[in-house]
XYZ file of N, CA, C and O in Angstrom:
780
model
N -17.341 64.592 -55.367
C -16.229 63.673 -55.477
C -16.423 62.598 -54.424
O -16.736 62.710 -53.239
N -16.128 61.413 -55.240
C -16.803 60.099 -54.229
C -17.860 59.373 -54.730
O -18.374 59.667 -55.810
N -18.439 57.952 -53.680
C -18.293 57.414 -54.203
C -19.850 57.637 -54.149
O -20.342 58.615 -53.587
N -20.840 56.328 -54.985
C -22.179 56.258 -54.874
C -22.671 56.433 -53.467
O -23.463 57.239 -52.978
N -22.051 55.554 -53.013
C -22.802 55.252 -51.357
C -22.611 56.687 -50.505
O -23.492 57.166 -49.792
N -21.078 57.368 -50.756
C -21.187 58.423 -50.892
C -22.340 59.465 -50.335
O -22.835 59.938 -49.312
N -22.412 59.470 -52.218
C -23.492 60.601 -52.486
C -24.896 59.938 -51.300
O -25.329 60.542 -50.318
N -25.194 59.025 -51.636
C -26.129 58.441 -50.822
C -26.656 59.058 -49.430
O -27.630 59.738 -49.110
N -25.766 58.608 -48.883
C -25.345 58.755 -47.456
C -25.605 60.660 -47.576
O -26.395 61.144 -46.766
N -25.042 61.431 -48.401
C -24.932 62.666 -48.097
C -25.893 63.777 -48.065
O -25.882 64.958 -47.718
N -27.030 62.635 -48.741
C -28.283 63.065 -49.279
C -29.085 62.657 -48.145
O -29.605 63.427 -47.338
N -29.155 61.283 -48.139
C -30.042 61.078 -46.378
C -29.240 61.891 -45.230
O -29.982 61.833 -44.250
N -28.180 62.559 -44.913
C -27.779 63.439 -43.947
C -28.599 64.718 -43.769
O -29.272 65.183 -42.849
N -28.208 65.189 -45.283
C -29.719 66.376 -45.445
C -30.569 66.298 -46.063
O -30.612 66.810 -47.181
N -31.853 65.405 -45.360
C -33.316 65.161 -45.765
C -33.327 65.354 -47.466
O -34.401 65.844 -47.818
N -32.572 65.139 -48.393
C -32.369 65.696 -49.776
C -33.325 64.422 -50.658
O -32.675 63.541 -51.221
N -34.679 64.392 -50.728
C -35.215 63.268 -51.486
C -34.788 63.287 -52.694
O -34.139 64.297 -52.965
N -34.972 62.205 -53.891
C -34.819 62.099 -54.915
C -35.374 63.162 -55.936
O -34.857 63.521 -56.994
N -36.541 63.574 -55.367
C -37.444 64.400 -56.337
C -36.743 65.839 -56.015
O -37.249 66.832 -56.538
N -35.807 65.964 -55.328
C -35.283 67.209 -55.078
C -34.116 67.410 -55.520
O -33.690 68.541 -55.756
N -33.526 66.468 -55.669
C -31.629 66.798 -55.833
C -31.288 65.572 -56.431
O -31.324 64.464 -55.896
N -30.885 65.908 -57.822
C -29.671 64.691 -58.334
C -28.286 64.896 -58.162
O -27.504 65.790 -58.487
N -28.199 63.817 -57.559
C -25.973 63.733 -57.237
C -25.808 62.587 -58.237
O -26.374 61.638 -58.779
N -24.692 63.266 -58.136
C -23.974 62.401 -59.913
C -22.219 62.123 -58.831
O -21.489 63.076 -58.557
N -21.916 60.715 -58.420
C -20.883 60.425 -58.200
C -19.595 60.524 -59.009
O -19.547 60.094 -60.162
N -18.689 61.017 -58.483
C -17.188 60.676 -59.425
C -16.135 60.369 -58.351
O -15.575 61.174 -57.608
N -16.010 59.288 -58.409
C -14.731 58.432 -57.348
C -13.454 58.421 -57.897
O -12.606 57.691 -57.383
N -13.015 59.526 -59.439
C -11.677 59.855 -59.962
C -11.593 61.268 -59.777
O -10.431 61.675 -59.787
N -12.379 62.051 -59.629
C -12.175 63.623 -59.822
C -11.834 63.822 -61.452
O -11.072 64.634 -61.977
N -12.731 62.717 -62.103
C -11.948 63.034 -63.447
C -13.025 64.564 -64.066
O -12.716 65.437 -64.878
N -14.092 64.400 -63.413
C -15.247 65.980 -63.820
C -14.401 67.304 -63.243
O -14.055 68.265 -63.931
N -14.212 67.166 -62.153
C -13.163 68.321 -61.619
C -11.945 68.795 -62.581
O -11.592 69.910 -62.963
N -11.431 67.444 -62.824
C -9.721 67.710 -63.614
C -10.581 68.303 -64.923
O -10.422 69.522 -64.986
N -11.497 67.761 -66.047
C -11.882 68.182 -67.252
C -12.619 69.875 -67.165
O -12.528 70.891 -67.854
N -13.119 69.608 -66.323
C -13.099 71.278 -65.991
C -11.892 72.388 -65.437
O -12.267 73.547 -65.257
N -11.013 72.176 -65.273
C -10.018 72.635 -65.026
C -9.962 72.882 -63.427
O -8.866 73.413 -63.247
N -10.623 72.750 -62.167
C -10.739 72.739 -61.246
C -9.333 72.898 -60.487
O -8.293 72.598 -61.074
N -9.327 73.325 -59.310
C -8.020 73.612 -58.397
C -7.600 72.180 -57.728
O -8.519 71.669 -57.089
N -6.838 71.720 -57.746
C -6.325 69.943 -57.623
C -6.149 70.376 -55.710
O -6.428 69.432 -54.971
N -5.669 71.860 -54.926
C -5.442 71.848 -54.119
C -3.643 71.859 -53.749
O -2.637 71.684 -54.437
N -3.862 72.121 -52.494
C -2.381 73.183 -51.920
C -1.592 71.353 -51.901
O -1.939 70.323 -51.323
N -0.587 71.638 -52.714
C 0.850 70.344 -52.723
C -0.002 69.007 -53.525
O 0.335 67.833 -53.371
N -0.998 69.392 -54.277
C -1.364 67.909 -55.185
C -0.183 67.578 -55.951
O 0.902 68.125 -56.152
N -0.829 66.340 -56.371
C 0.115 65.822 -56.592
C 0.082 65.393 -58.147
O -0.953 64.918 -58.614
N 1.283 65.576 -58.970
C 1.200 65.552 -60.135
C 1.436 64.198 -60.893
O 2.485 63.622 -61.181
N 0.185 63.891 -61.112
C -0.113 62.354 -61.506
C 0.720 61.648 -63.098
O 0.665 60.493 -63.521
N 1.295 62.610 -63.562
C 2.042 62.678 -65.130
C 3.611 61.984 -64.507
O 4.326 61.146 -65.057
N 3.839 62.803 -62.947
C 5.013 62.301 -62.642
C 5.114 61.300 -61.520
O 6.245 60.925 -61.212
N 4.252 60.901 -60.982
C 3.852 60.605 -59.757
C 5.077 59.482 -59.436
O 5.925 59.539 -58.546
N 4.866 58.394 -60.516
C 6.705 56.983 -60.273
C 8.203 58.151 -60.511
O 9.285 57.809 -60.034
N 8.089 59.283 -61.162
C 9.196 59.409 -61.116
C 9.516 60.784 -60.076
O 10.563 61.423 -59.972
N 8.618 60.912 -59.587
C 8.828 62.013 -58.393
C 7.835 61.386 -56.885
O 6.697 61.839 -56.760
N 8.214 60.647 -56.120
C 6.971 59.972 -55.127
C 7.427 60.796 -54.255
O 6.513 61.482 -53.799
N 8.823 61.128 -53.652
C 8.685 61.965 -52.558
C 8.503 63.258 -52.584
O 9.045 64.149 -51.928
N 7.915 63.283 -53.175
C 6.828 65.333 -52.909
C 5.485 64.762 -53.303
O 4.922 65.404 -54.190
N 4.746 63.540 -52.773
C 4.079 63.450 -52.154
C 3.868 63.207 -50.758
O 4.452 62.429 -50.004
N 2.374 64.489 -50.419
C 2.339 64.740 -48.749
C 1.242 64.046 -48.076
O 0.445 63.711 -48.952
N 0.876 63.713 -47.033
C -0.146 62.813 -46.241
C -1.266 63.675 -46.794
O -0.939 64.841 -47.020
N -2.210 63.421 -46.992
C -3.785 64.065 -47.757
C -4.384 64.929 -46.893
O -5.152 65.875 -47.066
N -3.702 64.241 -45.557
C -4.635 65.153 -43.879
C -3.887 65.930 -43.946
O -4.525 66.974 -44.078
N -2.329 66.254 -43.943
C -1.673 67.270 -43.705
C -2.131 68.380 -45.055
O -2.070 69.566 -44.731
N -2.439 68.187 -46.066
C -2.658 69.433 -46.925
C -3.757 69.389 -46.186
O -3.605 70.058 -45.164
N -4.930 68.826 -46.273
C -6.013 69.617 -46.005
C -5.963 70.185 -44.827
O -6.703 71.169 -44.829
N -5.295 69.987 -43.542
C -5.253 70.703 -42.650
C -4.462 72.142 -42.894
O -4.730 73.235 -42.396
N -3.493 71.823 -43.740
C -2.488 73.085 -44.213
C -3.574 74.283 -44.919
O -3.456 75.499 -44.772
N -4.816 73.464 -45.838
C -5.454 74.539 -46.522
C -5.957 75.321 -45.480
O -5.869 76.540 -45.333
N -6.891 73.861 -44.252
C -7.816 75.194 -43.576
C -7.273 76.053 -42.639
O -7.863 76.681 -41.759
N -5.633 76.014 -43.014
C -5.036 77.397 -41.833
C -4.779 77.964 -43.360
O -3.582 78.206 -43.203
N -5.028 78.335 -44.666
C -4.913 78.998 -45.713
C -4.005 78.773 -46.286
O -3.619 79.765 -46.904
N -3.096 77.474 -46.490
C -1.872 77.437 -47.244
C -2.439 77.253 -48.172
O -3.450 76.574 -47.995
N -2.170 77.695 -49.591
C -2.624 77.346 -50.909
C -4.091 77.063 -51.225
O -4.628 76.269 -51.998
N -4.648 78.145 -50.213
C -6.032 77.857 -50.032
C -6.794 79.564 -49.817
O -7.622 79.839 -48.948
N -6.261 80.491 -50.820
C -6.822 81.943 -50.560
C -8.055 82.436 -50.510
O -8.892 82.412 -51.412
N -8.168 82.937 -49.319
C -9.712 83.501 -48.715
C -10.097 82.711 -47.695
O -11.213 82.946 -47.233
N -9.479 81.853 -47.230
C -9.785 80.424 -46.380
C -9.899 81.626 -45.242
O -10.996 82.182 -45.180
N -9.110 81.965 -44.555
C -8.957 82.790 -43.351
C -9.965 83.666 -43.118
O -10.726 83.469 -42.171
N -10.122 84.833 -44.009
C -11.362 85.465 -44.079
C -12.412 85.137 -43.757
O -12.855 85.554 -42.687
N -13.262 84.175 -44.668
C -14.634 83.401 -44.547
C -14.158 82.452 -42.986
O -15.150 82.359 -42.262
N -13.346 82.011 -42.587
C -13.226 81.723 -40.802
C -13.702 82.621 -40.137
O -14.651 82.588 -39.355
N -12.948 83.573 -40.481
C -13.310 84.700 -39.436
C -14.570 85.672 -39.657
O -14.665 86.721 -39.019
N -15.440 85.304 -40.507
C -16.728 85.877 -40.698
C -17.424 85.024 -40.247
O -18.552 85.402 -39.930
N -17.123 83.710 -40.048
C -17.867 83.026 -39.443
C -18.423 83.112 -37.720
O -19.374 82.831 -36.991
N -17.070 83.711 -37.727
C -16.906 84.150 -35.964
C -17.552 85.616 -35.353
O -17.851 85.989 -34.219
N -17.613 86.341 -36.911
C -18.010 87.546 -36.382
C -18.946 87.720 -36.432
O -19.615 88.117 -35.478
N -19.522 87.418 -37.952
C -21.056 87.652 -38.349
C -21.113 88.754 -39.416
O -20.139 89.267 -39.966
N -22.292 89.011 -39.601
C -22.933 89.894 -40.521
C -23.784 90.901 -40.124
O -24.852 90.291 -40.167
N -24.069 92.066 -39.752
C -25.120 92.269 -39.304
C -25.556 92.951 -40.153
O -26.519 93.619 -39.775
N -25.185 93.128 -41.463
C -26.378 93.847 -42.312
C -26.402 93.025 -43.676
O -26.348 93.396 -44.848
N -26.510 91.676 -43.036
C -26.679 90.118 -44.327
C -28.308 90.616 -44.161
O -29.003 90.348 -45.141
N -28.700 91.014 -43.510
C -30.193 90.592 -43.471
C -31.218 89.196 -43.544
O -30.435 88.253 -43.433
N -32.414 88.730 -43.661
C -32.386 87.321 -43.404
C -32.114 86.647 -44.347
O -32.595 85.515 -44.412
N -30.980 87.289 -45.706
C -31.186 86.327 -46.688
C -29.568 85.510 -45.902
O -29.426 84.287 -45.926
N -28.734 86.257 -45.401
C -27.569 85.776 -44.589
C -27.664 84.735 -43.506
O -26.971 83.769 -43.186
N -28.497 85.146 -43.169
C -29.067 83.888 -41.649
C -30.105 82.613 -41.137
O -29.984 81.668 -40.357
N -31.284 83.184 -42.103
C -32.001 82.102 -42.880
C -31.662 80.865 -42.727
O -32.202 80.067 -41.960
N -30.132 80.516 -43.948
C -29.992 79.175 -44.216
C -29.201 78.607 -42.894
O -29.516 77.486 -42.493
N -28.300 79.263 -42.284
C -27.856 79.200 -41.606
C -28.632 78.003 -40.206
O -28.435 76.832 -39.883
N -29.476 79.034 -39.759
C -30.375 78.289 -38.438
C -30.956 77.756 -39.330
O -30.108 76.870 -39.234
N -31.899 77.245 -40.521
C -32.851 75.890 -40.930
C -31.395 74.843 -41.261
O -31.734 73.795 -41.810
N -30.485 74.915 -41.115
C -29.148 73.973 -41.324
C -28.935 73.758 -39.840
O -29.088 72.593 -39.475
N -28.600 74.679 -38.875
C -28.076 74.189 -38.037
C -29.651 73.313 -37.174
O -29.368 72.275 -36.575
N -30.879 73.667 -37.155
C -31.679 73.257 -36.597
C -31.908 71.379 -37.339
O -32.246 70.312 -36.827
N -31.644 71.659 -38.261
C -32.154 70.273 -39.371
C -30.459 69.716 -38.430
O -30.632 69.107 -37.374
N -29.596 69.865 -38.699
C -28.452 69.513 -38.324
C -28.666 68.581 -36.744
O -28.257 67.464 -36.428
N -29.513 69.640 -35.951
C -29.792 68.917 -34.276
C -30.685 68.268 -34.604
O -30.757 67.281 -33.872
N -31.938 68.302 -35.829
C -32.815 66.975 -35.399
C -32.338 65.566 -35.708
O -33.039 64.563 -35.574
N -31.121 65.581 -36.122
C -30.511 64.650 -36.854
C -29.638 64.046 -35.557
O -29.343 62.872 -35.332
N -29.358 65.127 -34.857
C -28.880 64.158 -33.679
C -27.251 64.927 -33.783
O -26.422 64.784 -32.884
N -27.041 65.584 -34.794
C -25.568 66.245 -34.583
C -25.504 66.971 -33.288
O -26.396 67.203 -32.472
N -24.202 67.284 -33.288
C -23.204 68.345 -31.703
C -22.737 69.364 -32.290
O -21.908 69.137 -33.171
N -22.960 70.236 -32.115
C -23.973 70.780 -30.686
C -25.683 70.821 -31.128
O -26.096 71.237 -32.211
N -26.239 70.472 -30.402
C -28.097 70.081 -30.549
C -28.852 71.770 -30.263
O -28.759 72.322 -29.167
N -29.475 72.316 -31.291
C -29.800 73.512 -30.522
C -31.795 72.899 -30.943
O -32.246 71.880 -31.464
N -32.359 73.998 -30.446
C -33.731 73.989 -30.240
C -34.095 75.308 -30.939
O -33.372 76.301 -30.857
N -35.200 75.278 -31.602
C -36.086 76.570 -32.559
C -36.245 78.021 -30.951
O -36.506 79.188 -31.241
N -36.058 77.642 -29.635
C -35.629 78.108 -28.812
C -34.703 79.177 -28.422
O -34.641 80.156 -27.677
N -34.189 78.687 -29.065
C -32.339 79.465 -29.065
C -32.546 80.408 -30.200
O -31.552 81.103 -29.985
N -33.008 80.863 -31.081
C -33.215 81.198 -31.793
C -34.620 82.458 -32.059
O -34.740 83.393 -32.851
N -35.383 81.983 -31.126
C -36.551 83.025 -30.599
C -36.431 84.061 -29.786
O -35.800 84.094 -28.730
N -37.314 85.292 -30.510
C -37.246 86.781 -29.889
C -35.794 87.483 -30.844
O -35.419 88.646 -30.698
N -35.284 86.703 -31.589
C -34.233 87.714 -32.373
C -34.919 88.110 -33.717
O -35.618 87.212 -34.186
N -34.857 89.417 -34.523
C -35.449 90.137 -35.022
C -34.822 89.199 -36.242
O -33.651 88.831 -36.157
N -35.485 88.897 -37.163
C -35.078 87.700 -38.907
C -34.375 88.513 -38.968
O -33.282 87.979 -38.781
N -34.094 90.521 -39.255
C -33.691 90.919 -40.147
C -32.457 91.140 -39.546
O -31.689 91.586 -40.398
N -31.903 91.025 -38.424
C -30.936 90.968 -37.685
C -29.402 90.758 -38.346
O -28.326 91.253 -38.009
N -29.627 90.143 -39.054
C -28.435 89.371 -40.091
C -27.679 88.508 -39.779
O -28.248 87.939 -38.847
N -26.427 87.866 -40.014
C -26.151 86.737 -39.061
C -25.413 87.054 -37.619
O -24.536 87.909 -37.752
N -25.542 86.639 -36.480
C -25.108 86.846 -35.236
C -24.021 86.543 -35.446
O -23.899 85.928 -36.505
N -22.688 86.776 -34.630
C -21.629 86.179 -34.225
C -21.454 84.842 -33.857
O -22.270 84.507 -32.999
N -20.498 83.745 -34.278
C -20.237 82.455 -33.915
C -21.602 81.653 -34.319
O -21.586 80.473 -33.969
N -22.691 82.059 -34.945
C -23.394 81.408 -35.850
C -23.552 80.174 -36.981
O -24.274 79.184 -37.104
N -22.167 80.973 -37.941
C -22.149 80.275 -38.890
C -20.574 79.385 -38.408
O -20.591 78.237 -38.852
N -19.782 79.592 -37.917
C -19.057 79.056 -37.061
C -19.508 77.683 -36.305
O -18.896 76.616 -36.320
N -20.901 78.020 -35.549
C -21.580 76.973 -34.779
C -22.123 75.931 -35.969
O -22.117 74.710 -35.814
N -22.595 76.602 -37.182
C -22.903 75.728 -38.253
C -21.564 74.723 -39.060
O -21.732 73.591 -39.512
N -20.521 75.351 -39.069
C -19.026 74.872 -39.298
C -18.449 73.461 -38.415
O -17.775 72.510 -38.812
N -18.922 73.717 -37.301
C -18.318 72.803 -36.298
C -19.416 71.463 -35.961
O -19.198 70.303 -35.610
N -20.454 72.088 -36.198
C -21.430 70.983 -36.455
C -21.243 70.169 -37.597
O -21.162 68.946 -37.490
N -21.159 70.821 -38.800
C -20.982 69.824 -39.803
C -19.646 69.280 -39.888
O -19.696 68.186 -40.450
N -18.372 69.631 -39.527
C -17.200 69.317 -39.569
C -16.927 67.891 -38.659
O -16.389 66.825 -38.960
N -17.641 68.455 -37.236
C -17.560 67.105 -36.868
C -18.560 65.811 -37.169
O -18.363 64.715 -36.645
N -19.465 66.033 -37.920
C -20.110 65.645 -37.910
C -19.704 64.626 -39.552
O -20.106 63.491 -39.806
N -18.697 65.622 -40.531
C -17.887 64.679 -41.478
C -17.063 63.916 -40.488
O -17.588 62.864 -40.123
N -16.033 64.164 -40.029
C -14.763 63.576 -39.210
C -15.611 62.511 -38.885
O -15.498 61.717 -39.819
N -16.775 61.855 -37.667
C -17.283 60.994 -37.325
C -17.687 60.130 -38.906
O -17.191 59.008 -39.015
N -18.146 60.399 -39.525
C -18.634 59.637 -40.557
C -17.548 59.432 -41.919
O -17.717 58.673 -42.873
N -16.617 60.185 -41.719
C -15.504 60.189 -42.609
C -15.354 58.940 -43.737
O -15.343 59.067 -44.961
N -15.258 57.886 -43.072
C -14.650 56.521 -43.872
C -16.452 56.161 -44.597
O -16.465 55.160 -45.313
N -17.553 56.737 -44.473
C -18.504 56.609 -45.567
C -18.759 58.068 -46.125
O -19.557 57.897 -47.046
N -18.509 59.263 -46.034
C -18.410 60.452 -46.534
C -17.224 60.713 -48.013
O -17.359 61.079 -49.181
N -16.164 60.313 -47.197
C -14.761 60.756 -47.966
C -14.290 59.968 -48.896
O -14.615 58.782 -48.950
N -13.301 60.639 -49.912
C -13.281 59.890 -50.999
C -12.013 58.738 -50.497
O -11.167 58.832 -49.607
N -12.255 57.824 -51.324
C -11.150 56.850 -50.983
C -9.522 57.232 -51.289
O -8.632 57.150 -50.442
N -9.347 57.656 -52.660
C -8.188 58.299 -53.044
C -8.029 59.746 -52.416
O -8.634 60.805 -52.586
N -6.779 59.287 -51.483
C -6.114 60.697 -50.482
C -6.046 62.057 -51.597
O -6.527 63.112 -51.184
N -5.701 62.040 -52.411
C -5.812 63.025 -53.774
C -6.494 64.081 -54.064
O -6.328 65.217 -54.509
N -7.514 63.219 -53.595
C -9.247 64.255 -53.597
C -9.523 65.020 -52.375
O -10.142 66.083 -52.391
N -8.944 64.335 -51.062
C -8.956 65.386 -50.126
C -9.351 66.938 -50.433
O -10.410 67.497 -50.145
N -8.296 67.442 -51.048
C -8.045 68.685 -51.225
C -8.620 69.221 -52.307
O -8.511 70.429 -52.521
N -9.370 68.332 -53.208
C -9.779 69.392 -54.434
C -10.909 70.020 -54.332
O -11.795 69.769 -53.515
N -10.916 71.045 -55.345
C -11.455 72.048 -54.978
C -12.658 72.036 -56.105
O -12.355 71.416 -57.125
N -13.946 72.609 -56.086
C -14.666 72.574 -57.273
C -15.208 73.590 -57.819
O -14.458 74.373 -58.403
N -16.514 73.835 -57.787
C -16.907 75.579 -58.830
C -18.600 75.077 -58.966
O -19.125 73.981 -58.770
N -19.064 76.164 -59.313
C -19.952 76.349 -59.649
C -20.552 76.747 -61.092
O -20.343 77.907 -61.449
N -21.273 75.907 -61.952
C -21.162 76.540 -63.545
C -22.744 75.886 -64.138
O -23.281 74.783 -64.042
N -23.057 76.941 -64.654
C -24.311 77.037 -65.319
C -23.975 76.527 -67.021
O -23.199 77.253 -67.642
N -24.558 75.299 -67.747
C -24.529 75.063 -69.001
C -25.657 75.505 -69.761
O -26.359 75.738 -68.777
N -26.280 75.760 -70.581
C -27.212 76.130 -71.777
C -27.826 74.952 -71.911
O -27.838 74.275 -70.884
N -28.590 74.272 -73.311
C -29.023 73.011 -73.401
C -28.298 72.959 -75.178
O -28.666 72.442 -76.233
N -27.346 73.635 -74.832
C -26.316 72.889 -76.250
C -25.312 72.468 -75.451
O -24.519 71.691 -75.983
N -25.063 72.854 -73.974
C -24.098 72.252 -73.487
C -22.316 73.414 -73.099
O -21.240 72.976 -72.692
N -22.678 74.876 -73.437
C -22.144 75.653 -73.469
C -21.894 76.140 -72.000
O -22.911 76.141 -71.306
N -20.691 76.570 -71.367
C -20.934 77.139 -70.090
C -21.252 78.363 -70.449
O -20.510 78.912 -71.264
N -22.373 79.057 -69.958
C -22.767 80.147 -69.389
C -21.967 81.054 -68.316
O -21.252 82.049 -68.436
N -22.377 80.318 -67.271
C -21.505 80.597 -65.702
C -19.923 79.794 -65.417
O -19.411 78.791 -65.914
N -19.671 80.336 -64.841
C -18.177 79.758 -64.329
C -17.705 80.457 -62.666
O -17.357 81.604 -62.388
N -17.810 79.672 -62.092
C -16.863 80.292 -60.562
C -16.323 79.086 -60.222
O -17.067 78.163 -59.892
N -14.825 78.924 -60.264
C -13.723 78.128 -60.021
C -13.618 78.418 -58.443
O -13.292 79.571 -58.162
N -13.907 77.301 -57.084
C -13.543 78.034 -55.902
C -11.979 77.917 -55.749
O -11.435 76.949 -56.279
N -11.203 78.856 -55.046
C -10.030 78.891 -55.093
C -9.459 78.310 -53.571
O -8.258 78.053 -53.645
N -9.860 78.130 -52.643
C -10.078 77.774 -51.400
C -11.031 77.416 -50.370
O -12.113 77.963 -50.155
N -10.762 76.908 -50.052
C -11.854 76.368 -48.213
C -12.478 77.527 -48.111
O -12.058 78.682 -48.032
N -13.940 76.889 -48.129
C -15.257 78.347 -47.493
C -15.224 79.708 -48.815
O -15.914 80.715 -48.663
N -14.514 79.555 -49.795
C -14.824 80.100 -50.914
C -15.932 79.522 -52.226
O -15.755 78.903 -53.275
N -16.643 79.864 -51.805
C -18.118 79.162 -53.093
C -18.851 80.597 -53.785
O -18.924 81.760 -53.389
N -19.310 79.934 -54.930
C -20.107 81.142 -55.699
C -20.901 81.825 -55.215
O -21.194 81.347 -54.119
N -21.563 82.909 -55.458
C -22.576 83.871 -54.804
C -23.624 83.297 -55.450
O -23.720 83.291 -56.678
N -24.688 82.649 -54.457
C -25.960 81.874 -54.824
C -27.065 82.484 -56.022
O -27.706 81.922 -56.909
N -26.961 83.751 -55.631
C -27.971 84.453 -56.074
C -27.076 84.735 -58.091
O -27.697 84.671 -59.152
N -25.799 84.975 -57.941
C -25.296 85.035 -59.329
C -25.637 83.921 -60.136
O -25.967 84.070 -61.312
N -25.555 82.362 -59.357
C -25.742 81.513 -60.026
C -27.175 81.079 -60.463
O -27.166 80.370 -61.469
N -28.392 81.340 -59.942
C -29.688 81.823 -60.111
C -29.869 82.549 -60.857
O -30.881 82.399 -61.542
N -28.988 83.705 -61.108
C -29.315 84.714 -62.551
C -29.474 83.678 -63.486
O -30.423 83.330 -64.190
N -27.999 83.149 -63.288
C -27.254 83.086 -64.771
C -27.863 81.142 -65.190
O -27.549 80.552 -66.224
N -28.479 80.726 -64.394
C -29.378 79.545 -64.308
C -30.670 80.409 -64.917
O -31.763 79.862 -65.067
């Protein structure tokens, strides 16, 4: 959701060349809404929008409301796994984790770590504590600073939510995972089956 320059921008953030990843912009959320997607905690209902304006809320205040879990279930959980860790993810749990947060510091993001920080711990270890957390706060601030070329223009979109779905080549969904909240996404490996 958003715009070309957008996607652009989001792709040179993570080294994502052309020959690797197509992003397909939508600056209405109209792909989200036709899929039935979660609009997010207090959206706003666009059928009534002139004849109901005040129960619309500032775009920052829901999304801040989601990531303390208002209308945003499982949000809390996946926080707090972030903080704790995994220790029997094994390296398929931790893996992406440090080549994100390391790609993240050569880029010049905060906090900057080194392939250093990371040496003498056993791969199969699974993810450490405050790990994926440290990966959270890196990229978070690292939207907030870049926000006004990241984010969508319409406050609306703040909050929506998207999914993960595998089509056929008639165009049929296969897969379907609707996320229902912040830090809720499909299980990678389901969507690889079913791809």
């Amino acid at each position: 959701i958003g715009s070309s320059g957008a996607a652009k921008k989001f792709a040179g953030d993570l080294d994502l060349g052309d020959s690797e990843i197509t992003l397909v912009a939508d600056e209405t959320g109209a792909v989200t809404d036709a899929l039935g997607c979660y609009r997010g905690w207090l959206a706003i209902d666009r059928a009534h929008k002139e004849q109901y304006p005040s129960t619309d809320v500032n775009p920052y205040i829901k999304l801040f409301g989601m990531i303390f879990g208002f209308g945003s279930p499982g949000t809390i959980p996946k926080v707090l796994y972030g903080y704790t860790g995994d220790s029997k993810g094994g390296v398929s749990s931790r893996k992406w984790v440090v080549d994100s947060l390391l790609q993240g510091s050569k880029k010049g993001r905060f906090p900057q770590l080194t392939k250093e920080a990371f040496e003498g711990i056993d791969v199969n270890s699974g993810l450490r504590p405050f790990e994926l957390a440290t990966l959270r706060a890196q990229t978070g601030i690292h939207i907030v600073l870049n926000w006004g070329q990241l984010g969508p223009t319409d406050g609306d979109l703040f909050t929506r939510m998207g999914g993960s779905f595998v089509f056929d080549n008639d165009g049929n969904s296969i897969y379907e995972y609707y996320d229902k909240g912040i830090l809720t996404y499909a299980d990678v490996q389901e969507v690889c089956k079913a791809a």
